[in-house]
């Protein structure tokens, strides 16, 4: 009985991780989070874009961003 429960818990954790990664992947590919900022007419637009890229970790691959988000 204990092995059955252990196996079910491990499988549940793996399914939860896979589902959360798929949802994160779909939300990450849904659009540009900086689209509104890119079309603005602010004076220091490039500095703001660069700061947001660093803040949102858009300069790293999606897989690594997922683990940053997960942490």
Short mmCIF file of C-alpha atoms in Angstrom, two decimals:
data_model
loop_
_atom_site.label_atom_id
_atom_site.label_comp_id
_atom_site.label_asym_id
_atom_site.label_seq_id
_atom_site.Cartn_x
_atom_site.Cartn_y
_atom_site.Cartn_z
CA UNK A 1 0.00 0.00 0.00
CA UNK A 2 2.83 2.40 0.82
CA UNK A 3 4.51 1.78 -2.55
CA UNK A 4 1.21 2.44 -4.32
CA UNK A 5 0.77 5.78 -2.53
CA UNK A 6 4.39 6.77 -3.12
CA UNK A 7 4.09 5.97 -6.82
CA UNK A 8 0.86 7.97 -7.09
CA UNK A 9 2.39 11.00 -5.35
CA UNK A 10 5.46 10.95 -7.60
CA UNK A 11 3.35 10.62 -10.73
CA UNK A 12 1.07 13.43 -9.53
CA UNK A 13 4.03 15.74 -8.98
CA UNK A 14 5.38 14.99 -12.47
CA UNK A 15 1.98 15.62 -14.05
CA UNK A 16 1.64 18.87 -12.14
CA UNK A 17 5.08 20.04 -13.31
CA UNK A 18 4.35 19.08 -16.92
CA UNK A 19 0.98 20.86 -16.88
CA UNK A 20 2.42 24.00 -15.30
CA UNK A 21 5.23 24.06 -17.89
CA UNK A 22 2.74 23.77 -20.75
CA UNK A 23 0.60 26.57 -19.33
CA UNK A 24 3.69 28.72 -18.80
CA UNK A 25 4.87 28.00 -22.35
CA UNK A 26 1.50 28.97 -23.79
CA UNK A 27 1.32 32.17 -21.78
CA UNK A 28 4.92 33.08 -22.66
CA UNK A 29 4.22 32.68 -26.37
CA UNK A 30 0.90 34.55 -26.30
CA UNK A 31 2.37 37.93 -27.17
CA UNK A 32 4.90 40.62 -26.51
CA UNK A 33 4.68 41.89 -22.92
CA UNK A 34 6.45 45.08 -23.98
CA UNK A 35 4.25 45.91 -26.99
CA UNK A 36 2.64 48.91 -25.33
CA UNK A 37 6.02 50.26 -24.23
CA UNK A 38 7.53 49.77 -27.70
CA UNK A 39 4.83 51.90 -29.31
CA UNK A 40 4.98 54.68 -26.73
CA UNK A 41 6.51 58.07 -27.45
CA UNK A 42 8.42 58.43 -24.19
CA UNK A 43 11.81 60.11 -24.29
CA UNK A 44 13.77 57.35 -22.55
CA UNK A 45 11.84 54.52 -24.19
CA UNK A 46 14.92 52.39 -24.91
CA UNK A 47 16.09 52.60 -21.30
CA UNK A 48 12.64 51.64 -20.05
CA UNK A 49 12.49 48.69 -22.46
CA UNK A 50 15.92 47.49 -21.37
CA UNK A 51 14.96 47.79 -17.69
CA UNK A 52 11.74 45.80 -18.25
CA UNK A 53 13.61 43.12 -20.19
CA UNK A 54 15.95 42.65 -17.24
CA UNK A 55 13.11 42.81 -14.71
CA UNK A 56 11.00 40.20 -16.54
CA UNK A 57 14.02 38.03 -17.45
CA UNK A 58 13.19 38.24 -21.15
CA UNK A 59 16.88 37.97 -21.99
CA UNK A 60 17.05 34.30 -20.92
CA UNK A 61 15.50 31.26 -22.65
CA UNK A 62 11.92 30.24 -21.86
CA UNK A 63 12.97 27.05 -20.08
CA UNK A 64 15.18 28.96 -17.67
CA UNK A 65 12.48 31.60 -17.16
CA UNK A 66 10.11 28.79 -16.18
CA UNK A 67 12.48 27.64 -13.43
CA UNK A 68 12.95 31.23 -12.26
CA UNK A 69 9.16 31.61 -12.12
CA UNK A 70 8.80 28.24 -10.40
CA UNK A 71 11.32 29.17 -7.72
#
